[in-house]
Amino acid sequence: MEDNVDYKELYLKMMRASEEAIRLLIQAQQDCEELYLQSTDHADLCGCRVSERLIEINCLKDILQKTPKNKKSD
């Protein structure tokens, strides 16, 4: 019995479909974030996604600065 299956093409087809699905999910999430920000008072706090990300980054920096660092034991 011959194996005429092009496994490389099957793999590439699955990878392309997976990447397209991921892009679609990311776009849907971003669209929903925009709708959420536009429909609540959050839109007044941060006028754009960049401002929101900067706030998150600053919060994370504060948390990291307050976290004690592990000391190396000799």
Coordinates of C-alpha atoms in Angstrom, one line a residue:
M1 CA 0.0 0.0 0.0
E2 CA 1.5 3.3 -1.1
D3 CA 1.6 6.4 1.1
N4 CA 0.7 9.4 -1.2
V5 CA 0.1 11.8 1.6
D6 CA 2.1 15.0 1.5
Y7 CA 2.7 15.5 5.2
K8 CA 4.6 18.7 4.8
E9 CA 1.6 20.3 3.0
L10 CA -0.8 19.0 5.7
Y11 CA 1.4 20.5 8.3
L12 CA 1.7 23.9 6.5
K13 CA -2.0 24.0 6.0
M14 CA -2.6 23.5 9.7
M15 CA 0.0 26.1 10.7
R16 CA -1.5 28.7 8.3
A17 CA -5.0 28.0 9.7
S18 CA -3.8 28.2 13.3
E19 CA -2.0 31.5 12.6
E20 CA -5.1 32.9 11.0
A21 CA -7.2 31.8 13.9
I22 CA -4.8 33.5 16.4
R23 CA -4.8 36.7 14.4
L24 CA -8.7 36.6 14.3
L25 CA -8.9 36.1 18.1
I26 CA -6.4 38.9 18.8
Q27 CA -8.3 41.3 16.6
A28 CA -11.6 40.3 18.3
Q29 CA -10.1 40.9 21.7
Q30 CA -8.8 44.3 20.7
D31 CA -12.1 45.3 19.2
C32 CA -13.9 44.2 22.4
E33 CA -11.4 46.2 24.5
E34 CA -12.1 49.3 22.4
L35 CA -15.9 48.8 22.8
Y36 CA -15.5 48.4 26.5
L37 CA -13.4 51.5 26.9
Q38 CA -15.9 53.5 24.8
S39 CA -18.9 52.3 26.7
T40 CA -17.7 53.0 30.3
D41 CA -16.0 55.7 32.3
H42 CA -12.7 54.1 31.6
A43 CA -12.6 56.1 28.3
D44 CA -12.2 59.2 30.4
L45 CA -9.2 57.8 32.3
C46 CA -7.2 56.7 29.3
G47 CA -8.0 58.1 26.0
C48 CA -6.0 55.5 24.0
R49 CA -4.6 52.1 24.3
V50 CA -1.0 53.5 24.6
S51 CA -1.9 55.4 27.7
E52 CA -3.5 52.3 29.2
R53 CA -0.4 50.2 28.5
L54 CA 1.8 52.9 30.1
I55 CA -0.3 52.8 33.3
E56 CA 0.0 49.0 33.4
I57 CA 3.8 49.2 32.9
N58 CA 4.2 51.8 35.6
C59 CA 2.1 49.6 38.0
L60 CA 4.3 46.6 37.2
K61 CA 7.5 48.6 37.8
D62 CA 6.2 49.7 41.2
I63 CA 5.4 46.1 42.1
L64 CA 8.8 44.9 41.0
Q65 CA 10.6 47.6 42.9
K66 CA 8.7 46.6 46.1
T67 CA 9.5 42.9 45.6
P68 CA 12.5 41.8 47.6
K69 CA 15.3 40.4 45.4
N70 CA 16.6 36.9 46.2
K71 CA 20.1 37.1 47.6
K72 CA 22.7 34.6 46.3
S73 CA 24.1 32.3 49.0
D74 CA 27.8 31.6 48.8

